[in-house]
Amino acid sequence: MRKKYKSGFVSIIGRPNVGKSTLLNNLLGEKVSIISNKPNTTRTNINGVKTGANYQIIFIDTPGIHDAKDKINRLMVQNAIDSLGMVDIVYLMVEPDEFIGKEMLFILNLLKEYKGVKYLLVNKVDKFTKSKALKVANKIFSYTEFKYVLPISALKGINIDKLVELTVTDLPEGDKIFDDDYITNVPEKLLIAEFVREQVFKILKEEVPYDTVVECELVEDRSEDLLYAACSIILSKESQKPIVIGKQGRTIKEIGKRSRENLEKFFGVKVFLDLWVKVVNNWQDKDEYLKIQGIL
């Protein structure tokens, strides 16, 4: 007897920097969400699609839920909260040494109201003892219940196949929503900009604040196997500009080189990448720059 087809939506939520984007990339086998150890690297809800023989899962990688102060962060948090209203399953990601403070209590109170299926994923179990993971799970269960508690490592792939198997079981029956080869709904320009922003963070680390934004101003196919993209790295202070450019342009060349390599792996064609640096004071409060990132 042929298995019935399953399809549905899964939201990945948690505090900043717990590994949500790493998990999404591992689940898909493709990089669609950028990874950095800076908090709030993911600024908008990024959809990734995983299609199997009898299922299709649409994952939503949300920005970390935190105590937001400025406009950009408040919008990011609201995006994450809004995702709960449209999904069949929620993964709450925590770490074994998770602190149950103000931010986590806010998330747990949201989940008390959520009517769908809830999974508690204890990430980074490759770095902690099983007893520590069990301890944090017991703590969180005292606030709200979950159907499954699963220790995972988003980075090492531990229990990821099991997570997919359980998720498919809990999905509702439904038709395929996207074509088999569809991976993400992120617009091409935004995806290219995010690949560049990831390298800005990785190369410059603490030298440039996490609120740096990248705008892909132009992308076009120059031939069947050559993609051209022009991107601006937008900073909020003039003093940051020489840091990003580097001595004799070395830093921005390295950002471009690493970004291009990752883009070529993703798109499967040669990429010609032009990078520029701009300074826009207080861009975080300007709607046009929030729209660039898909936040508005």
PDB file of C-alpha atoms in Angstrom:
ATOM      1  CA  MET A   1       0.000   0.000   0.000  1.00  0.00           C
ATOM      2  CA  ARG A   2       1.373   3.409  -0.995  1.00  0.00           C
ATOM      3  CA  LYS A   3       2.180   5.814   1.855  1.00  0.00           C
ATOM      4  CA  LYS A   4       0.067   8.952   2.037  1.00  0.00           C
ATOM      5  CA  TYR A   5       1.876  12.187   1.210  1.00  0.00           C
ATOM      6  CA  LYS A   6       2.668  14.515   4.124  1.00  0.00           C
ATOM      7  CA  SER A   7       3.446  18.228   3.986  1.00  0.00           C
ATOM      8  CA  GLY A   8       3.572  21.058   6.488  1.00  0.00           C
ATOM      9  CA  PHE A   9       5.437  23.882   8.193  1.00  0.00           C
ATOM     10  CA  VAL A  10       7.987  23.766  11.021  1.00  0.00           C
ATOM     11  CA  SER A  11       9.268  26.817  12.923  1.00  0.00           C
ATOM     12  CA  ILE A  12      12.716  26.706  14.558  1.00  0.00           C
ATOM     13  CA  ILE A  13      12.745  29.066  17.543  1.00  0.00           C
ATOM     14  CA  GLY A  14      15.000  29.866  20.486  1.00  0.00           C
ATOM     15  CA  ARG A  15      17.214  32.523  21.960  1.00  0.00           C
ATOM     16  CA  PRO A  16      19.940  34.081  19.773  1.00  0.00           C
ATOM     17  CA  ASN A  17      22.962  32.004  18.845  1.00  0.00           C
ATOM     18  CA  VAL A  18      21.716  28.533  19.843  1.00  0.00           C
ATOM     19  CA  GLY A  19      22.368  27.010  16.391  1.00  0.00           C
ATOM     20  CA  LYS A  20      19.049  27.467  14.558  1.00  0.00           C
ATOM     21  CA  SER A  21      20.661  28.429  11.253  1.00  0.00           C
ATOM     22  CA  THR A  22      23.190  25.595  11.516  1.00  0.00           C
ATOM     23  CA  LEU A  23      20.314  23.164  12.047  1.00  0.00           C
ATOM     24  CA  LEU A  24      18.406  24.469   9.016  1.00  0.00           C
ATOM     25  CA  ASN A  25      21.463  24.148   6.778  1.00  0.00           C
ATOM     26  CA  ASN A  26      22.101  20.600   8.042  1.00  0.00           C
ATOM     27  CA  LEU A  27      18.481  19.567   7.517  1.00  0.00           C
ATOM     28  CA  LEU A  28      18.550  20.845   3.928  1.00  0.00           C
ATOM     29  CA  GLY A  29      22.080  19.796   3.037  1.00  0.00           C
ATOM     30  CA  GLU A  30      22.480  23.315   1.608  1.00  0.00           C
ATOM     31  CA  LYS A  31      23.509  26.660   3.098  1.00  0.00           C
ATOM     32  CA  VAL A  32      20.472  28.941   2.946  1.00  0.00           C
ATOM     33  CA  SER A  33      20.915  30.643   6.314  1.00  0.00           C
ATOM     34  CA  ILE A  34      24.135  32.380   7.322  1.00  0.00           C
ATOM     35  CA  ILE A  35      26.095  31.267  10.357  1.00  0.00           C
ATOM     36  CA  SER A  36      28.035  33.456  12.749  1.00  0.00           C
ATOM     37  CA  ASN A  37      28.769  33.539  16.461  1.00  0.00           C
ATOM     38  CA  LYS A  38      27.339  37.052  16.625  1.00  0.00           C
ATOM     39  CA  PRO A  39      23.825  37.130  18.120  1.00  0.00           C
ATOM     40  CA  ASN A  40      20.870  37.810  15.798  1.00  0.00           C
ATOM     41  CA  THR A  41      22.707  36.949  12.598  1.00  0.00           C
ATOM     42  CA  THR A  42      19.385  35.770  11.140  1.00  0.00           C
ATOM     43  CA  ARG A  43      17.228  38.869  10.736  1.00  0.00           C
ATOM     44  CA  THR A  44      14.181  37.577   8.918  1.00  0.00           C
ATOM     45  CA  ASN A  45      12.253  34.311   8.737  1.00  0.00           C
ATOM     46  CA  ILE A  46      14.083  32.178   6.190  1.00  0.00           C
ATOM     47  CA  ASN A  47      12.149  29.315   4.614  1.00  0.00           C
ATOM     48  CA  GLY A  48      13.979  26.161   3.585  1.00  0.00           C
ATOM     49  CA  VAL A  49      12.248  23.248   1.865  1.00  0.00           C
ATOM     50  CA  LYS A  50      13.149  19.573   2.362  1.00  0.00           C
ATOM     51  CA  THR A  51      11.433  17.138  -0.005  1.00  0.00           C
ATOM     52  CA  GLY A  52      11.466  13.351   0.376  1.00  0.00           C
ATOM     53  CA  ALA A  53       9.720  10.484  -1.400  1.00  0.00           C
ATOM     54  CA  ASN A  54       6.526  10.902   0.610  1.00  0.00           C
ATOM     55  CA  TYR A  55       6.887  14.262   2.343  1.00  0.00           C
ATOM     56  CA  GLN A  56       7.734  17.931   2.067  1.00  0.00           C
ATOM     57  CA  ILE A  57       8.752  19.996   5.110  1.00  0.00           C
ATOM     58  CA  ILE A  58       8.899  23.794   4.952  1.00  0.00           C
ATOM     59  CA  PHE A  59      11.248  24.968   7.699  1.00  0.00           C
ATOM     60  CA  ILE A  60      11.201  28.527   9.041  1.00  0.00           C
ATOM     61  CA  ASP A  61      14.489  29.661  10.596  1.00  0.00           C
ATOM     62  CA  THR A  62      13.516  32.578  12.810  1.00  0.00           C
ATOM     63  CA  PRO A  63      15.602  35.358  14.364  1.00  0.00           C
ATOM     64  CA  GLY A  64      16.545  34.710  17.981  1.00  0.00           C
ATOM     65  CA  ILE A  65      13.845  35.830  20.408  1.00  0.00           C
ATOM     66  CA  HIS A  66      15.356  38.360  22.802  1.00  0.00           C
ATOM     67  CA  ASP A  67      14.672  41.545  24.728  1.00  0.00           C
ATOM     68  CA  ALA A  68      14.510  43.955  21.773  1.00  0.00           C
ATOM     69  CA  LYS A  69      15.399  47.615  22.229  1.00  0.00           C
ATOM     70  CA  ASP A  70      15.553  49.273  18.789  1.00  0.00           C
ATOM     71  CA  LYS A  71      13.284  49.139  15.734  1.00  0.00           C
ATOM     72  CA  ILE A  72      15.215  46.514  13.795  1.00  0.00           C
ATOM     73  CA  ASN A  73      15.384  44.125  16.746  1.00  0.00           C
ATOM     74  CA  ARG A  74      11.706  44.595  17.658  1.00  0.00           C
ATOM     75  CA  LEU A  75      10.727  43.729  14.081  1.00  0.00           C
ATOM     76  CA  MET A  76      13.023  40.694  14.105  1.00  0.00           C
ATOM     77  CA  VAL A  77      11.447  39.352  17.288  1.00  0.00           C
ATOM     78  CA  GLN A  78       7.932  40.006  15.987  1.00  0.00           C
ATOM     79  CA  ASN A  79       8.763  38.012  12.831  1.00  0.00           C
ATOM     80  CA  ALA A  80       9.756  35.056  15.005  1.00  0.00           C
ATOM     81  CA  ILE A  81       6.581  35.288  17.103  1.00  0.00           C
ATOM     82  CA  ASP A  82       4.355  35.620  14.030  1.00  0.00           C
ATOM     83  CA  SER A  83       5.746  32.373  12.608  1.00  0.00           C
ATOM     84  CA  LEU A  84       3.997  30.420  15.393  1.00  0.00           C
ATOM     85  CA  GLY A  85       0.605  31.295  13.951  1.00  0.00           C
ATOM     86  CA  MET A  86       1.186  29.395  10.697  1.00  0.00           C
ATOM     87  CA  VAL A  87       3.111  26.217  11.528  1.00  0.00           C
ATOM     88  CA  ASP A  88       2.207  22.607  12.331  1.00  0.00           C
ATOM     89  CA  ILE A  89       5.273  21.873  14.469  1.00  0.00           C
ATOM     90  CA  VAL A  90       7.628  24.001  16.551  1.00  0.00           C
ATOM     91  CA  TYR A  91      11.205  23.084  17.430  1.00  0.00           C
ATOM     92  CA  LEU A  92      12.425  24.910  20.534  1.00  0.00           C
ATOM     93  CA  MET A  93      16.225  24.827  20.449  1.00  0.00           C
ATOM     94  CA  VAL A  94      18.172  25.178  23.683  1.00  0.00           C
ATOM     95  CA  GLU A  95      21.687  24.427  24.868  1.00  0.00           C
ATOM     96  CA  PRO A  96      22.522  22.064  27.753  1.00  0.00           C
ATOM     97  CA  ASP A  97      23.647  25.020  29.878  1.00  0.00           C
ATOM     98  CA  GLU A  98      20.596  27.129  28.984  1.00  0.00           C
ATOM     99  CA  PHE A  99      19.738  29.817  31.524  1.00  0.00           C
ATOM    100  CA  ILE A 100      16.005  30.077  32.236  1.00  0.00           C
ATOM    101  CA  GLY A 101      15.949  33.866  32.370  1.00  0.00           C
ATOM    102  CA  LYS A 102      13.633  36.594  31.089  1.00  0.00           C
ATOM    103  CA  GLU A 103      14.040  35.738  27.387  1.00  0.00           C
ATOM    104  CA  MET A 104      13.532  31.996  27.809  1.00  0.00           C
ATOM    105  CA  LEU A 105      10.513  32.524  30.076  1.00  0.00           C
ATOM    106  CA  PHE A 106       8.996  34.758  27.389  1.00  0.00           C
ATOM    107  CA  ILE A 107       9.452  31.976  24.799  1.00  0.00           C
ATOM    108  CA  LEU A 108       8.018  29.309  27.123  1.00  0.00           C
ATOM    109  CA  ASN A 109       4.951  31.450  27.832  1.00  0.00           C
ATOM    110  CA  LEU A 110       4.414  31.835  24.074  1.00  0.00           C
ATOM    111  CA  LEU A 111       4.627  28.068  23.669  1.00  0.00           C
ATOM    112  CA  LYS A 112       2.026  27.474  26.383  1.00  0.00           C
ATOM    113  CA  GLU A 113      -0.490  29.109  24.033  1.00  0.00           C
ATOM    114  CA  TYR A 114       0.702  27.211  20.952  1.00  0.00           C
ATOM    115  CA  LYS A 115      -1.708  24.413  19.950  1.00  0.00           C
ATOM    116  CA  GLY A 116       0.482  22.456  17.525  1.00  0.00           C
ATOM    117  CA  VAL A 117       3.156  19.794  18.121  1.00  0.00           C
ATOM    118  CA  LYS A 118       6.177  20.901  20.163  1.00  0.00           C
ATOM    119  CA  TYR A 119       9.680  19.386  20.105  1.00  0.00           C
ATOM    120  CA  LEU A 120      12.414  20.312  22.557  1.00  0.00           C
ATOM    121  CA  LEU A 121      15.828  20.059  20.857  1.00  0.00           C
ATOM    122  CA  VAL A 122      18.835  20.165  23.162  1.00  0.00           C
ATOM    123  CA  ASN A 123      21.644  21.237  20.849  1.00  0.00           C
ATOM    124  CA  LYS A 124      25.447  20.892  21.103  1.00  0.00           C
ATOM    125  CA  VAL A 125      25.300  17.529  22.898  1.00  0.00           C
ATOM    126  CA  ASP A 126      28.686  16.760  21.335  1.00  0.00           C
ATOM    127  CA  LYS A 127      30.147  19.314  23.773  1.00  0.00           C
ATOM    128  CA  PHE A 128      28.212  18.491  26.967  1.00  0.00           C
ATOM    129  CA  THR A 129      27.367  15.446  29.103  1.00  0.00           C
ATOM    130  CA  LYS A 130      24.024  13.621  28.724  1.00  0.00           C
ATOM    131  CA  SER A 131      23.174  14.413  32.336  1.00  0.00           C
ATOM    132  CA  LYS A 132      23.465  18.146  31.631  1.00  0.00           C
ATOM    133  CA  ALA A 133      21.132  17.839  28.638  1.00  0.00           C
ATOM    134  CA  LEU A 134      18.615  15.869  30.739  1.00  0.00           C
ATOM    135  CA  LYS A 135      18.791  18.437  33.525  1.00  0.00           C
ATOM    136  CA  VAL A 136      17.884  21.362  31.267  1.00  0.00           C
ATOM    137  CA  ALA A 137      15.072  19.308  29.645  1.00  0.00           C
ATOM    138  CA  ASN A 138      13.550  18.585  33.059  1.00  0.00           C
ATOM    139  CA  LYS A 139      13.782  22.266  33.963  1.00  0.00           C
ATOM    140  CA  ILE A 140      11.980  23.358  30.794  1.00  0.00           C
ATOM    141  CA  PHE A 141       9.305  20.656  31.150  1.00  0.00           C
ATOM    142  CA  SER A 142       8.262  22.231  34.450  1.00  0.00           C
ATOM    143  CA  TYR A 143       7.010  25.236  32.402  1.00  0.00           C
ATOM    144  CA  THR A 144       5.382  23.517  29.406  1.00  0.00           C
ATOM    145  CA  GLU A 145       5.278  20.022  27.899  1.00  0.00           C
ATOM    146  CA  PHE A 146       6.759  18.803  24.617  1.00  0.00           C
ATOM    147  CA  LYS A 147       5.906  15.713  22.581  1.00  0.00           C
ATOM    148  CA  TYR A 148       9.586  14.816  22.159  1.00  0.00           C
ATOM    149  CA  VAL A 149      12.873  15.759  23.748  1.00  0.00           C
ATOM    150  CA  LEU A 150      15.739  15.070  21.381  1.00  0.00           C
ATOM    151  CA  PRO A 151      19.444  15.644  22.073  1.00  0.00           C
ATOM    152  CA  ILE A 152      21.083  16.797  18.842  1.00  0.00           C
ATOM    153  CA  SER A 153      24.190  18.358  17.390  1.00  0.00           C
ATOM    154  CA  ALA A 154      23.245  20.670  14.523  1.00  0.00           C
ATOM    155  CA  LEU A 155      26.935  20.999  13.659  1.00  0.00           C
ATOM    156  CA  LYS A 156      27.878  17.301  13.774  1.00  0.00           C
ATOM    157  CA  GLY A 157      24.558  15.947  12.481  1.00  0.00           C
ATOM    158  CA  ILE A 158      23.799  13.881  15.591  1.00  0.00           C
ATOM    159  CA  ASN A 159      20.149  12.676  15.598  1.00  0.00           C
ATOM    160  CA  ILE A 160      19.201  14.849  12.612  1.00  0.00           C
ATOM    161  CA  ASP A 161      17.887  11.839  10.632  1.00  0.00           C
ATOM    162  CA  LYS A 162      15.811  10.842  13.670  1.00  0.00           C
ATOM    163  CA  LEU A 163      14.440  14.387  13.892  1.00  0.00           C
ATOM    164  CA  VAL A 164      13.305  14.275  10.247  1.00  0.00           C
ATOM    165  CA  GLU A 165      11.722  10.845  10.773  1.00  0.00           C
ATOM    166  CA  LEU A 166       9.699  12.038  13.790  1.00  0.00           C
ATOM    167  CA  THR A 167       8.711  15.250  12.019  1.00  0.00           C
ATOM    168  CA  VAL A 168       7.348  13.411   8.977  1.00  0.00           C
ATOM    169  CA  THR A 169       5.227  11.243  11.291  1.00  0.00           C
ATOM    170  CA  ASP A 170       3.662  14.345  12.858  1.00  0.00           C
ATOM    171  CA  LEU A 171       3.054  16.264   9.625  1.00  0.00           C
ATOM    172  CA  PRO A 172      -0.534  16.470   8.373  1.00  0.00           C
ATOM    173  CA  GLU A 173      -1.489  14.759   5.148  1.00  0.00           C
ATOM    174  CA  GLY A 174      -1.305  17.213   2.282  1.00  0.00           C
ATOM    175  CA  ASP A 175      -0.130  17.919  -1.232  1.00  0.00           C
ATOM    176  CA  LYS A 176       3.348  18.978  -2.231  1.00  0.00           C
ATOM    177  CA  ILE A 177       3.604  22.774  -2.034  1.00  0.00           C
ATOM    178  CA  PHE A 178       6.885  23.348  -3.909  1.00  0.00           C
ATOM    179  CA  ASP A 179       8.652  21.572  -6.779  1.00  0.00           C
ATOM    180  CA  ASP A 180      11.143  18.836  -5.847  1.00  0.00           C
ATOM    181  CA  ASP A 181      14.203  20.964  -6.603  1.00  0.00           C
ATOM    182  CA  TYR A 182      12.974  24.026  -4.682  1.00  0.00           C
ATOM    183  CA  ILE A 183      15.214  24.802  -1.681  1.00  0.00           C
ATOM    184  CA  THR A 184      14.376  28.277  -0.390  1.00  0.00           C
ATOM    185  CA  ASN A 185      12.014  31.205  -0.878  1.00  0.00           C
ATOM    186  CA  VAL A 186      14.729  33.735  -0.093  1.00  0.00           C
ATOM    187  CA  PRO A 187      15.004  36.167  -3.055  1.00  0.00           C
ATOM    188  CA  GLU A 188      18.226  35.777  -5.032  1.00  0.00           C
ATOM    189  CA  LYS A 189      19.472  39.277  -4.151  1.00  0.00           C
ATOM    190  CA  LEU A 190      18.891  38.760  -0.426  1.00  0.00           C
ATOM    191  CA  LEU A 191      20.572  35.350  -0.513  1.00  0.00           C
ATOM    192  CA  ILE A 192      23.690  36.787  -2.192  1.00  0.00           C
ATOM    193  CA  ALA A 193      23.779  39.670   0.308  1.00  0.00           C
ATOM    194  CA  GLU A 194      23.539  37.219   3.222  1.00  0.00           C
ATOM    195  CA  PHE A 195      26.476  35.168   1.922  1.00  0.00           C
ATOM    196  CA  VAL A 196      28.565  38.351   1.857  1.00  0.00           C
ATOM    197  CA  ARG A 197      27.378  39.480   5.315  1.00  0.00           C
ATOM    198  CA  GLU A 198      28.391  36.111   6.760  1.00  0.00           C
ATOM    199  CA  GLN A 199      31.989  36.640   5.619  1.00  0.00           C
ATOM    200  CA  VAL A 200      32.044  40.197   6.979  1.00  0.00           C
ATOM    201  CA  PHE A 201      31.227  38.736  10.402  1.00  0.00           C
ATOM    202  CA  LYS A 202      33.596  35.772  10.128  1.00  0.00           C
ATOM    203  CA  ILE A 203      36.605  37.780   8.976  1.00  0.00           C
ATOM    204  CA  LEU A 204      36.155  40.904  11.084  1.00  0.00           C
ATOM    205  CA  LYS A 205      34.652  39.250  14.187  1.00  0.00           C
ATOM    206  CA  GLU A 206      34.288  41.930  16.891  1.00  0.00           C
ATOM    207  CA  GLU A 207      35.756  44.772  14.797  1.00  0.00           C
ATOM    208  CA  VAL A 208      32.458  45.547  13.067  1.00  0.00           C
ATOM    209  CA  PRO A 209      29.100  45.507  14.916  1.00  0.00           C
ATOM    210  CA  TYR A 210      26.477  42.896  14.110  1.00  0.00           C
ATOM    211  CA  ASP A 211      24.144  45.570  12.724  1.00  0.00           C
ATOM    212  CA  THR A 212      26.181  45.743   9.506  1.00  0.00           C
ATOM    213  CA  VAL A 213      23.947  45.211   6.474  1.00  0.00           C
ATOM    214  CA  VAL A 214      24.723  44.174   2.905  1.00  0.00           C
ATOM    215  CA  GLU A 215      22.622  45.227  -0.081  1.00  0.00           C
ATOM    216  CA  CYS A 216      22.839  43.335  -3.362  1.00  0.00           C
ATOM    217  CA  GLU A 217      22.131  46.128  -5.835  1.00  0.00           C
ATOM    218  CA  LEU A 218      22.433  44.171  -9.074  1.00  0.00           C
ATOM    219  CA  VAL A 219      22.463  40.522 -10.077  1.00  0.00           C
ATOM    220  CA  GLU A 220      22.375  39.259 -13.640  1.00  0.00           C
ATOM    221  CA  ASP A 221      23.374  36.276 -15.746  1.00  0.00           C
ATOM    222  CA  ARG A 222      26.268  37.326 -17.964  1.00  0.00           C
ATOM    223  CA  SER A 223      26.299  33.937 -19.692  1.00  0.00           C
ATOM    224  CA  GLU A 224      25.015  30.415 -19.044  1.00  0.00           C
ATOM    225  CA  ASP A 225      27.821  29.756 -16.579  1.00  0.00           C
ATOM    226  CA  LEU A 226      28.604  33.244 -15.196  1.00  0.00           C
ATOM    227  CA  LEU A 227      26.600  35.174 -12.605  1.00  0.00           C
ATOM    228  CA  TYR A 228      27.434  38.827 -11.921  1.00  0.00           C
ATOM    229  CA  ALA A 229      26.529  40.445  -8.575  1.00  0.00           C
ATOM    230  CA  ALA A 230      27.250  43.910  -7.154  1.00  0.00           C
ATOM    231  CA  CYS A 231      26.886  44.378  -3.399  1.00  0.00           C
ATOM    232  CA  SER A 232      27.346  47.257  -0.969  1.00  0.00           C
ATOM    233  CA  ILE A 233      28.466  46.668   2.605  1.00  0.00           C
ATOM    234  CA  ILE A 234      26.580  49.327   4.580  1.00  0.00           C
ATOM    235  CA  LEU A 235      28.097  50.615   7.812  1.00  0.00           C
ATOM    236  CA  SER A 236      26.744  53.067  10.364  1.00  0.00           C
ATOM    237  CA  LYS A 237      30.039  54.886  11.106  1.00  0.00           C
ATOM    238  CA  GLU A 238      32.767  56.377   8.919  1.00  0.00           C
ATOM    239  CA  SER A 239      35.417  54.991  11.298  1.00  0.00           C
ATOM    240  CA  GLN A 240      34.402  51.418  10.344  1.00  0.00           C
ATOM    241  CA  LYS A 241      35.094  51.920   6.634  1.00  0.00           C
ATOM    242  CA  PRO A 242      38.926  51.501   6.700  1.00  0.00           C
ATOM    243  CA  ILE A 243      38.483  48.388   8.887  1.00  0.00           C
ATOM    244  CA  VAL A 244      36.282  46.694   6.270  1.00  0.00           C
ATOM    245  CA  ILE A 245      38.490  47.753   3.347  1.00  0.00           C
ATOM    246  CA  GLY A 246      41.739  46.840   5.115  1.00  0.00           C
ATOM    247  CA  LYS A 247      45.316  47.776   4.284  1.00  0.00           C
ATOM    248  CA  GLN A 248      45.685  48.043   0.490  1.00  0.00           C
ATOM    249  CA  GLY A 249      42.173  46.588   0.183  1.00  0.00           C
ATOM    250  CA  ARG A 250      43.209  43.189   1.550  1.00  0.00           C
ATOM    251  CA  THR A 251      40.233  42.684   3.877  1.00  0.00           C
ATOM    252  CA  ILE A 252      37.517  43.449   1.369  1.00  0.00           C
ATOM    253  CA  LYS A 253      39.312  41.253  -1.205  1.00  0.00           C
ATOM    254  CA  GLU A 254      39.257  38.361   1.288  1.00  0.00           C
ATOM    255  CA  ILE A 255      35.561  38.966   2.027  1.00  0.00           C
ATOM    256  CA  GLY A 256      34.898  38.898  -1.714  1.00  0.00           C
ATOM    257  CA  LYS A 257      36.983  35.767  -2.299  1.00  0.00           C
ATOM    258  CA  ARG A 258      35.305  33.704   0.424  1.00  0.00           C
ATOM    259  CA  SER A 259      31.823  34.954  -0.484  1.00  0.00           C
ATOM    260  CA  ARG A 260      32.381  34.121  -4.147  1.00  0.00           C
ATOM    261  CA  GLU A 261      33.574  30.589  -3.329  1.00  0.00           C
ATOM    262  CA  ASN A 262      30.434  29.877  -1.282  1.00  0.00           C
ATOM    263  CA  LEU A 263      28.161  31.436  -3.893  1.00  0.00           C
ATOM    264  CA  GLU A 264      29.717  29.314  -6.644  1.00  0.00           C
ATOM    265  CA  LYS A 265      29.078  26.159  -4.592  1.00  0.00           C
ATOM    266  CA  PHE A 266      25.457  27.173  -4.052  1.00  0.00           C
ATOM    267  CA  PHE A 267      24.592  28.335  -7.585  1.00  0.00           C
ATOM    268  CA  GLY A 268      26.807  25.854  -9.440  1.00  0.00           C
ATOM    269  CA  VAL A 269      28.199  28.529 -11.791  1.00  0.00           C
ATOM    270  CA  LYS A 270      31.113  30.983 -11.821  1.00  0.00           C
ATOM    271  CA  VAL A 271      30.395  34.190  -9.913  1.00  0.00           C
ATOM    272  CA  PHE A 272      31.872  37.641 -10.533  1.00  0.00           C
ATOM    273  CA  LEU A 273      31.352  39.653  -7.341  1.00  0.00           C
ATOM    274  CA  ASP A 274      31.787  43.435  -7.064  1.00  0.00           C
ATOM    275  CA  LEU A 275      31.925  44.776  -3.494  1.00  0.00           C
ATOM    276  CA  TRP A 276      31.613  48.382  -2.312  1.00  0.00           C
ATOM    277  CA  VAL A 277      31.530  50.007   1.131  1.00  0.00           C
ATOM    278  CA  LYS A 278      28.988  52.696   2.086  1.00  0.00           C
ATOM    279  CA  VAL A 279      28.312  54.631   5.285  1.00  0.00           C
ATOM    280  CA  VAL A 280      24.671  55.401   6.108  1.00  0.00           C
ATOM    281  CA  ASN A 281      24.097  57.005   9.506  1.00  0.00           C
ATOM    282  CA  ASN A 282      21.327  55.375  11.573  1.00  0.00           C
ATOM    283  CA  TRP A 283      20.301  53.035   8.766  1.00  0.00           C
ATOM    284  CA  GLN A 284      18.597  50.802  11.388  1.00  0.00           C
ATOM    285  CA  ASP A 285      15.758  53.343  11.700  1.00  0.00           C
ATOM    286  CA  LYS A 286      15.186  53.743   7.949  1.00  0.00           C
ATOM    287  CA  ASP A 287      12.485  51.570   6.404  1.00  0.00           C
ATOM    288  CA  GLU A 288      14.256  51.257   3.037  1.00  0.00           C
ATOM    289  CA  TYR A 289      17.160  49.417   4.694  1.00  0.00           C
ATOM    290  CA  LEU A 290      14.840  47.174   6.721  1.00  0.00           C
ATOM    291  CA  LYS A 291      13.087  46.246   3.459  1.00  0.00           C
ATOM    292  CA  ILE A 292      16.461  45.308   1.915  1.00  0.00           C
ATOM    293  CA  GLN A 293      16.788  42.568   4.534  1.00  0.00           C
ATOM    294  CA  GLY A 294      13.194  41.360   4.217  1.00  0.00           C
ATOM    295  CA  ILE A 295      12.300  42.569   7.732  1.00  0.00           C
ATOM    296  CA  LEU A 296       9.536  44.901   6.515  1.00  0.00           C
TER     297      LEU A 296
END
